Coordinates of C-alpha atoms in Angstrom, one line a residue:
X1 CA 0.0 0.0 0.0
X2 CA 1.2 3.5 -0.8
X3 CA 2.1 5.8 2.2
X4 CA -1.2 7.6 2.1
X5 CA -0.6 9.1 5.5
X6 CA 2.2 11.2 4.0
X7 CA 0.7 11.6 0.5
X8 CA -2.7 13.0 1.7
X9 CA -2.2 16.2 3.7
X10 CA -5.3 17.6 5.2
X11 CA -5.6 21.4 5.9
X12 CA -8.4 22.0 8.3
X13 CA -7.9 25.7 8.0
X14 CA -8.6 25.7 4.3
X15 CA -11.9 26.9 2.8
X16 CA -11.9 23.8 0.6
X17 CA -14.0 21.0 2.2
X18 CA -12.1 18.0 3.5
X19 CA -13.6 15.5 1.1
X20 CA -12.7 17.7 -1.9
X21 CA -9.1 18.0 -0.6
X22 CA -9.0 14.1 -0.5
X23 CA -10.6 13.9 -3.9
X24 CA -8.1 16.3 -5.5
X25 CA -5.1 14.5 -3.9
X26 CA -6.3 11.3 -5.5
X27 CA -6.7 13.0 -8.8
X28 CA -3.1 14.2 -8.6
X29 CA -1.9 10.7 -7.7
X30 CA -3.6 9.4 -10.8
X31 CA -2.5 12.1 -13.2
X32 CA 1.2 12.0 -12.1
X33 CA 1.3 8.2 -12.5
X34 CA 1.5 7.2 -8.9
X35 CA -1.8 5.3 -9.2
X36 CA -2.5 3.3 -12.3
X37 CA -5.7 2.2 -13.9
X38 CA -7.4 -0.6 -12.0
X39 CA -5.4 0.1 -8.8
X40 CA -7.5 -0.5 -5.7
X41 CA -7.9 2.4 -3.3
X42 CA -7.8 1.8 0.5
X43 CA -11.1 1.1 2.2
X44 CA -12.9 4.1 3.7
X45 CA -12.3 2.7 7.2
X46 CA -8.5 2.2 6.6
X47 CA -8.0 5.6 5.0
X48 CA -10.0 7.4 7.6
X49 CA -7.8 5.9 10.3
X50 CA -4.6 6.7 8.4
X51 CA -5.3 10.4 7.7
X52 CA -7.4 11.1 10.8
X53 CA -10.8 12.1 9.3
X54 CA -14.3 10.8 9.5
X55 CA -15.1 7.7 7.5
X56 CA -18.1 9.4 5.9
X57 CA -15.8 12.1 4.6
X58 CA -13.7 9.5 2.8
X59 CA -16.9 8.0 1.3
X60 CA -17.9 11.4 0.0
X61 CA -14.4 11.8 -1.6
X62 CA -14.8 8.4 -3.3
X63 CA -18.2 9.3 -4.5
X64 CA -16.9 12.5 -6.0
X65 CA -14.0 10.6 -7.7
X66 CA -16.5 8.2 -9.2
X67 CA -18.9 11.0 -10.3
X68 CA -16.0 12.8 -12.1
X69 CA -14.9 9.6 -13.8
X70 CA -11.6 9.0 -12.0
X71 CA -12.7 5.8 -10.2
X72 CA -15.2 3.0 -10.2
X73 CA -16.9 0.9 -7.5
X74 CA -17.0 -2.8 -7.9
X75 CA -19.5 -4.7 -5.7
X76 CA -17.9 -6.7 -2.8
X77 CA -14.4 -5.7 -4.0
X78 CA -14.0 -2.0 -3.4
X79 CA -13.2 1.3 -5.2
X80 CA -10.7 1.2 -8.0
X81 CA -9.0 3.7 -10.3
X82 CA -11.1 3.7 -13.5
X83 CA -9.8 0.9 -15.7
X84 CA -10.5 2.8 -18.9
X85 CA -8.0 5.6 -18.1
X86 CA -4.8 5.8 -20.2
X87 CA -1.6 4.6 -18.5
X88 CA 0.6 7.5 -17.4
X89 CA 4.3 7.1 -16.8
X90 CA 5.2 8.3 -13.3
X91 CA 6.3 11.9 -13.2
X92 CA 9.3 12.8 -11.1
X93 CA 8.4 16.2 -9.8
X94 CA 11.3 18.6 -9.2
X95 CA 12.0 19.4 -5.5
X96 CA 12.5 23.1 -6.2
X97 CA 9.8 25.7 -6.2
X98 CA 7.0 24.8 -8.6
X99 CA 7.2 28.3 -10.2
X100 CA 10.7 27.5 -11.4
X101 CA 9.8 24.4 -13.4
X102 CA 10.6 24.4 -17.1
X103 CA 7.7 23.9 -19.5
X104 CA 7.4 20.6 -21.4
X105 CA 6.9 22.1 -24.9
X106 CA 9.3 23.8 -27.3
X107 CA 9.2 27.6 -27.8
X108 CA 11.6 30.3 -28.8
X109 CA 12.1 33.0 -26.2
X110 CA 12.6 36.1 -28.3
X111 CA 12.7 38.3 -25.2
X112 CA 15.2 36.4 -22.9
X113 CA 17.6 39.3 -22.7
X114 CA 15.2 41.5 -20.9
X115 CA 14.0 40.8 -17.3
X116 CA 10.9 42.4 -16.0
X117 CA 11.4 44.3 -12.8
X118 CA 8.7 45.9 -11.8
X119 CA -21.1 43.0 -30.8
X120 CA -22.6 44.9 -32.6
X121 CA -24.4 48.1 -31.4
X122 CA -28.1 48.0 -30.7
X123 CA -30.9 50.5 -30.1
X124 CA -31.3 51.4 -26.5
X125 CA -34.8 50.1 -26.2
X126 CA -34.0 46.7 -27.8
X127 CA -34.0 43.5 -25.9
X128 CA -30.8 41.5 -26.5
X129 CA -30.3 37.8 -26.6
X130 CA -26.5 37.9 -26.6
X131 CA -23.8 35.2 -27.1
X132 CA -23.6 34.4 -23.4
X133 CA -22.5 37.3 -21.2
X134 CA -23.0 37.9 -17.5
X135 CA -25.7 40.3 -16.2
X136 CA -23.8 43.4 -15.3
X137 CA -26.7 44.5 -13.0
X138 CA -25.7 41.7 -10.6
X139 CA -22.0 42.8 -10.3
X140 CA -21.1 44.6 -7.1
X141 CA -20.0 47.7 -9.1
X142 CA -20.8 50.0 -6.2
X143 CA -18.4 48.2 -3.9
X144 CA -15.8 48.1 -6.6
X145 CA -16.0 51.8 -7.2
X146 CA -16.0 52.5 -3.4
X147 CA -12.7 50.6 -3.1
X148 CA -11.4 52.4 -6.2
X149 CA -12.2 55.8 -4.8
X150 CA -11.0 54.9 -1.3
X151 CA -7.6 53.7 -2.7
X152 CA -7.2 56.8 -4.8
X153 CA -7.7 59.1 -1.7
X154 CA -5.2 57.3 0.5
X155 CA -1.6 58.4 0.7
X156 CA -0.2 55.0 -0.4
X157 CA -2.9 54.7 -3.0
X158 CA -1.3 57.6 -5.0
X159 CA 1.5 55.2 -5.9
X160 CA -0.9 53.1 -7.8
X161 CA -1.3 56.1 -10.2
X162 CA 2.3 55.8 -11.2
X163 CA 3.9 53.3 -13.5
X164 CA 3.9 49.8 -12.1
X165 CA 4.7 46.3 -13.1
X166 CA 3.8 45.3 -16.6
X167 CA 2.7 41.9 -15.1
X168 CA 0.0 43.7 -13.1
X169 CA -0.8 44.4 -9.5
X170 CA 1.0 42.0 -7.2
X171 CA -1.9 42.1 -4.8
X172 CA -4.3 41.0 -7.5
X173 CA -2.0 38.2 -8.6
X174 CA -1.8 37.0 -5.0
X175 CA -5.5 37.1 -4.7
X176 CA -5.9 35.1 -8.0
X177 CA -3.4 32.6 -6.7
X178 CA -5.5 31.9 -3.6
X179 CA -8.7 31.9 -5.6
X180 CA -7.4 29.4 -8.2
X181 CA -6.1 27.2 -5.4
X182 CA -9.4 27.1 -3.7
X183 CA -11.6 26.6 -6.7
X184 CA -9.5 24.8 -9.2
X185 CA -6.8 23.0 -7.2
X186 CA -4.2 25.0 -9.2
X187 CA -1.1 25.8 -7.2
X188 CA 0.9 28.8 -8.6
X189 CA 2.7 31.8 -7.4
X190 CA 2.5 35.5 -8.5
X191 CA 5.6 35.0 -10.7
X192 CA 3.5 32.6 -12.8
X193 CA 0.8 35.2 -13.5
X194 CA 0.4 38.2 -15.8
X195 CA -2.8 40.3 -15.6
X196 CA -4.2 41.0 -19.0
X197 CA -7.0 43.0 -20.6
X198 CA -9.4 40.1 -20.7
X199 CA -8.7 36.6 -22.0
X200 CA -8.2 37.9 -25.6
X201 CA -4.9 39.6 -24.7
X202 CA -3.7 36.3 -23.2
X203 CA -4.5 34.5 -26.4
X204 CA -2.6 37.1 -28.4
X205 CA 0.5 37.1 -26.1
X206 CA 0.6 33.3 -26.1
X207 CA 0.3 33.0 -29.9
X208 CA 3.0 35.6 -30.5
X209 CA 5.5 33.8 -28.2
X210 CA 4.8 30.3 -29.4
X211 CA 3.9 30.6 -33.1
X212 CA 6.1 31.5 -36.0
X213 CA 5.1 32.0 -39.6
X214 CA 4.0 28.6 -41.2
X215 CA 3.8 26.9 -37.8
X216 CA 0.7 24.8 -37.3
X217 CA -1.7 25.1 -34.4
X218 CA -4.6 22.7 -33.8
X219 CA -8.0 24.2 -33.2
X220 CA -11.5 22.8 -33.2
X221 CA -13.6 22.5 -36.3
X222 CA -15.9 24.8 -34.4
X223 CA -13.9 27.3 -32.5
X224 CA -13.7 30.8 -31.0
X225 CA -13.4 32.8 -34.2
X226 CA -11.4 35.7 -32.6
X227 CA -8.8 33.2 -31.4
X228 CA -8.6 31.6 -34.8
X229 CA -8.0 35.1 -36.4
X230 CA -5.3 35.8 -33.8
X231 CA -3.4 32.6 -34.7
X232 CA -3.7 33.4 -38.4
X233 CA -2.3 36.9 -37.7
X234 CA 0.8 35.3 -36.2
X235 CA 1.3 33.6 -39.6
X236 CA 0.3 30.1 -38.3
X237 CA -1.7 27.5 -40.2
X238 CA -4.8 26.1 -38.5
X239 CA -5.3 22.3 -38.3
X240 CA -9.0 21.7 -37.7
X241 CA -9.8 18.9 -35.2
X242 CA -13.4 17.5 -34.9
X243 CA -15.5 18.5 -31.9
X244 CA -18.3 16.2 -30.6
X245 CA -20.3 15.9 -27.4
X246 CA -17.1 14.9 -25.5
X247 CA -15.0 17.8 -26.8
X248 CA -12.0 17.8 -29.1
X249 CA -11.4 14.3 -30.7
X250 CA -7.9 13.5 -29.4
X251 CA -7.8 10.2 -31.4
X252 CA -8.1 12.3 -34.5
X253 CA -5.4 14.7 -33.2
X254 CA -3.1 11.7 -32.5
X255 CA -3.3 10.5 -36.1
X256 CA -2.5 14.1 -37.3
X257 CA 0.5 14.2 -35.0
X258 CA 2.0 11.1 -36.5
X259 CA 2.5 12.9 -39.8
X260 CA 2.6 16.6 -39.0
X261 CA 4.4 18.9 -36.6
X262 CA 1.9 20.7 -34.3
X263 CA 3.3 23.6 -32.3
X264 CA 0.3 24.2 -30.1
X265 CA -3.3 23.1 -29.4
X266 CA -5.9 25.7 -28.5
X267 CA -8.7 24.2 -26.4
X268 CA -11.8 25.4 -24.5
X269 CA -12.4 22.4 -22.3
X270 CA -15.3 23.8 -20.3
X271 CA -18.4 25.1 -22.2
X272 CA -16.6 25.1 -25.6
X273 CA -17.3 28.2 -27.7
X274 CA -19.6 28.1 -29.6
X275 CA -21.2 24.7 -29.0
X276 CA -21.0 24.6 -25.1
X277 CA -19.8 21.0 -24.9
X278 CA -17.4 19.9 -22.1
X279 CA -14.3 17.9 -22.8
X280 CA -14.4 14.4 -21.2
X281 CA -11.8 13.5 -18.6
X282 CA -10.4 10.7 -20.7
X283 CA -9.7 13.1 -23.6
X284 CA -8.1 15.6 -21.2
X285 CA -5.7 13.0 -20.0
X286 CA -4.9 11.8 -23.5
X287 CA -4.3 15.4 -24.7
X288 CA -1.8 15.9 -21.8
X289 CA -0.1 12.7 -22.7
X290 CA 0.2 13.7 -26.4
X291 CA 1.5 17.1 -25.4
X292 CA 4.2 15.4 -23.3
X293 CA 5.1 13.0 -26.1
X294 CA 5.1 15.5 -29.0
X295 CA 6.2 18.5 -27.0
X296 CA 3.5 21.0 -28.0
X297 CA 1.9 23.7 -26.0
X298 CA -1.7 23.6 -24.8
X299 CA -3.4 27.0 -24.7
X300 CA -6.3 26.4 -22.3
X301 CA -9.0 29.1 -22.5
X302 CA -11.1 28.7 -19.4
X303 CA -13.1 31.8 -19.7
X304 CA -16.1 30.9 -17.6
X305 CA -15.1 28.0 -15.3
X306 CA -17.0 29.5 -12.4
X307 CA -20.5 28.9 -13.9
X308 CA -21.3 25.2 -13.6
X309 CA -24.8 24.1 -12.5
X310 CA -24.9 20.4 -12.0
X311 CA -21.9 18.2 -10.8
X312 CA -18.7 19.9 -9.9
X313 CA -16.7 20.8 -13.1
X314 CA -13.6 18.8 -14.0
X315 CA -10.4 20.4 -12.8
X316 CA -8.7 22.4 -15.6
X317 CA -5.9 20.8 -17.6
X318 CA -3.5 23.2 -15.9
X319 CA -4.3 21.7 -12.5
X320 CA -3.4 18.2 -13.6
X321 CA -0.5 19.1 -15.9
X322 CA 2.7 17.7 -14.4
X323 CA 4.9 18.4 -17.4
X324 CA 4.4 22.2 -17.8
X325 CA 2.8 22.0 -21.2
X326 CA -0.3 24.1 -20.4
X327 CA -0.7 27.9 -20.7
X328 CA -3.8 28.7 -18.7
X329 CA -6.0 31.7 -19.6
X330 CA -8.9 33.0 -17.6
X331 CA -11.1 36.1 -17.4
X332 CA -12.8 38.1 -14.8
X333 CA -14.5 40.2 -17.5
X334 CA -16.6 37.2 -18.6
X335 CA -17.8 36.5 -15.0
X336 CA -18.1 40.1 -13.7
X337 CA -18.7 42.7 -16.4
X338 CA -17.3 42.5 -20.0
X339 CA -16.3 46.2 -20.1
X340 CA -14.0 45.8 -17.1
X341 CA -11.1 44.3 -18.9
X342 CA -9.4 42.0 -16.4
X343 CA -8.0 38.6 -17.3
X344 CA -5.0 36.5 -16.5
X345 CA -2.5 34.2 -18.1
X346 CA -0.5 31.5 -16.2
X347 CA 2.7 29.8 -17.3
X348 CA 6.3 29.4 -16.2
X349 CA 8.0 32.6 -14.9
X350 CA 10.3 32.9 -17.9
X351 CA 7.4 32.7 -20.3
X352 CA 5.4 35.2 -18.2
X353 CA 8.4 37.6 -18.3
X354 CA 8.6 37.3 -22.0
X355 CA 4.9 37.9 -22.3
X356 CA 5.2 41.0 -20.1
X357 CA 7.9 42.4 -22.4
X358 CA 5.7 41.8 -25.4
X359 CA 2.7 43.3 -23.6
X360 CA 4.8 46.4 -22.9
X361 CA 5.0 47.1 -26.6
X362 CA 1.3 47.4 -27.0
X363 CA 0.1 48.3 -23.5
X364 CA 2.6 49.5 -20.9
X365 CA 0.4 48.2 -18.1
X366 CA -3.2 47.8 -17.0
X367 CA -5.3 50.0 -14.8
X368 CA -3.4 49.4 -11.5
X369 CA -5.9 51.2 -9.4
X370 CA -8.7 49.0 -10.8
X371 CA -6.7 45.9 -10.3
X372 CA -6.0 46.9 -6.7
X373 CA -9.7 47.5 -6.1
X374 CA -10.5 44.0 -7.5
X375 CA -7.8 42.6 -5.1
X376 CA -9.7 44.1 -2.2
X377 CA -12.9 42.5 -3.3
X378 CA -11.2 39.1 -3.5
X379 CA -9.6 39.6 -0.1
X380 CA -12.9 40.6 1.7
X381 CA -14.9 37.8 0.1
X382 CA -17.1 40.0 -2.1
X383 CA -16.0 38.3 -5.3
X384 CA -16.9 34.9 -3.8
X385 CA -20.3 36.1 -2.7
X386 CA -20.9 37.6 -6.1
X387 CA -20.1 34.2 -7.8
X388 CA -22.3 32.3 -5.5
X389 CA -25.2 34.7 -5.9
X390 CA -24.8 34.8 -9.7
X391 CA -24.5 31.0 -10.0
X392 CA -27.9 30.6 -8.2
X393 CA -29.6 33.2 -10.4
X394 CA -28.1 32.0 -13.7
X395 CA -29.2 28.4 -12.9
X396 CA -32.8 29.6 -12.4
X397 CA -32.6 31.7 -15.6
X398 CA -31.1 28.7 -17.6
X399 CA -34.0 26.5 -16.4
X400 CA -36.6 29.1 -17.3
X401 CA -35.0 29.8 -20.7
X402 CA -34.8 26.2 -21.6
X403 CA -38.4 25.5 -20.4
X404 CA -39.6 28.1 -22.9
X405 CA -37.5 26.7 -25.7
X406 CA -38.8 23.2 -25.1
X407 CA -42.5 24.3 -24.8
X408 CA -42.7 27.1 -27.5
X409 CA -40.0 26.3 -30.0
X410 CA -39.8 22.5 -30.1
X411 CA -40.4 22.5 -33.9
X412 CA -38.0 25.3 -34.7
X413 CA -35.0 24.8 -32.3
X414 CA -33.0 21.7 -31.1
X415 CA -30.7 22.1 -28.1
X416 CA -29.3 20.4 -25.0
X417 CA -29.7 21.9 -21.6
X418 CA -26.1 23.1 -20.8
X419 CA -24.4 21.9 -17.7
X420 CA -22.6 25.1 -17.4
X421 CA -21.7 28.4 -19.1
X422 CA -24.0 31.3 -19.9
X423 CA -25.6 30.3 -23.3
X424 CA -27.5 27.6 -25.1
X425 CA -26.2 26.2 -28.4
X426 CA -29.4 26.4 -30.5
X427 CA -29.7 24.5 -33.8
X428 CA -32.5 26.0 -35.9
X429 CA -34.6 24.2 -38.4
X430 CA -32.9 24.2 -41.8
X431 CA -35.7 26.1 -43.4
X432 CA -35.1 29.1 -41.1
X433 CA -32.9 31.8 -42.6
X434 CA -30.9 33.1 -39.6
X435 CA -29.9 36.3 -41.3
X436 CA -33.5 37.2 -42.2
X437 CA -34.6 36.2 -38.7
X438 CA -32.0 38.5 -37.1
X439 CA -33.0 41.4 -39.3
X440 CA -36.7 41.0 -38.8
X441 CA -36.2 40.6 -35.1
X442 CA -34.2 43.8 -34.9
X443 CA -37.1 45.8 -36.6
X444 CA -39.4 44.5 -33.9
X445 CA -37.0 45.4 -31.0
X446 CA -35.0 42.2 -30.5
X447 CA -31.3 41.9 -31.1
X448 CA -30.2 38.3 -31.8
X449 CA -27.3 36.8 -33.7
X450 CA -27.5 35.8 -37.3
X451 CA -24.9 33.0 -36.8
X452 CA -22.2 34.3 -39.1
X453 CA -19.7 34.8 -36.3
X454 CA -19.3 31.1 -35.7
X455 CA -18.8 30.0 -39.3
X456 CA -15.5 29.2 -40.9
X457 CA -14.2 27.2 -43.9
X458 CA -15.0 23.9 -42.2
X459 CA -17.9 24.8 -39.9
X460 CA -21.2 26.0 -41.4
X461 CA -24.3 25.2 -39.4
X462 CA -27.7 26.8 -38.9
X463 CA -27.1 27.5 -35.2
X464 CA -26.4 30.3 -32.8
X465 CA -25.5 30.8 -29.2
X466 CA -28.4 32.1 -27.2
X467 CA -27.3 33.7 -23.9
X468 CA -29.7 33.4 -21.0
X469 CA -27.7 34.9 -18.1
X470 CA -28.2 38.6 -18.9
X471 CA -32.0 38.4 -19.2
X472 CA -34.4 38.3 -16.3
X473 CA -37.6 36.3 -16.6
X474 CA -39.7 39.2 -17.7
X475 CA -37.1 40.2 -20.4
X476 CA -37.0 36.5 -21.6
X477 CA -40.8 36.5 -22.0
X478 CA -40.7 39.6 -24.1
X479 CA -37.8 38.4 -26.2
X480 CA -39.4 35.1 -27.0
X481 CA -42.8 36.7 -27.9
X482 CA -40.9 38.7 -30.6
X483 CA -38.9 35.7 -31.7
X484 CA -42.0 33.6 -32.1
X485 CA -43.7 36.3 -34.2
X486 CA -40.6 36.5 -36.4
X487 CA -40.3 32.7 -36.9

């Protein structure tokens, strides 16, 4: 038996519940190769005695492992690591600081000599079914502005009006480190983080550092169009990989890799844009294995991880990446208010330093005072309260939105109720002209997509994203009355 007493460290002061701590530790042991497929886990009684927690807590941890697809229970035998998981060679983790690890993919550091020191517009009276944005009316803007004004008036706050670090506010980077540790099991330090103007800046910075002209990056057949254009701007070629209900087809990717050099893979594993699907855990592990074998970077765009309504979301690839292949990109803009451009990118310190040098060429730094105000909201718990409140409201709105679609549009629209995210991927009947629908709706006071944004040379479907989060129930009713008339 493994020395579980030393391997599973319980922190009773942490805000993360004990069973989730145990669950996350087992996930790490599986993804770093310590536990193999079909390995038996200790009984709940034995493990509870070894690590000094209640037996029911261990049972909850095992239930969570099973629900996430990491383990399976066999009657009269016990709980085992899921037999279908790919075999992972054991990773020898360096003993030095995690932030000093070298990434597992190949990239050319063009900035190694310098070290960093420091939609369309609509009428005002129109109702909008957007692509899936948060409701800005729920955001604690008053508290944010109060902290902003308070900091600007304080003596030390005046320093935030001067030039600061291109990597962003250290206080905000520290707050994000704690937040990611608590919510995603992602252990990083401020040296691993650069604050960006939303996730798009992170995508741009990563593409410029990794991709050279004529390099190839793998993206989904359906993909975030703006990211695709960013990669093309860098001179790269796009290799389209099929997307199905389990996310990117890693078997297809593997066949491509046997004959073609891929420099990077761009992936949205949670609530894929535009289709909203979530990548399965088996494919996540296979993608990490392929990245290790073929030494490519994974650009993980996790823009709205915080909004998941059913089971707990899978951990990000970055949280189970033991070979430093993942560049992790997140956004506060997509969860708070789109106009407040705050995002982050996480990678090795050297990569982040190079990104900061590049960012300096196009944007010397962000709004330090705004970043410091956000840091205060993270520290005093306001951001966590906002996410909890929003999650509850968005789940109610999702349910109401989908109820209307099922009852009133069953002949016109096919869809699946999304487990997370802020939008429904709606497939319209082939006889419906989406461009005409959008134009006619606009005349009647409803702004809705015509679907052109999601199309590319390989992906052309009669579907749109229909955002539910930014509409209250009354606004939904009005929007659907107009849409029904138009259709």
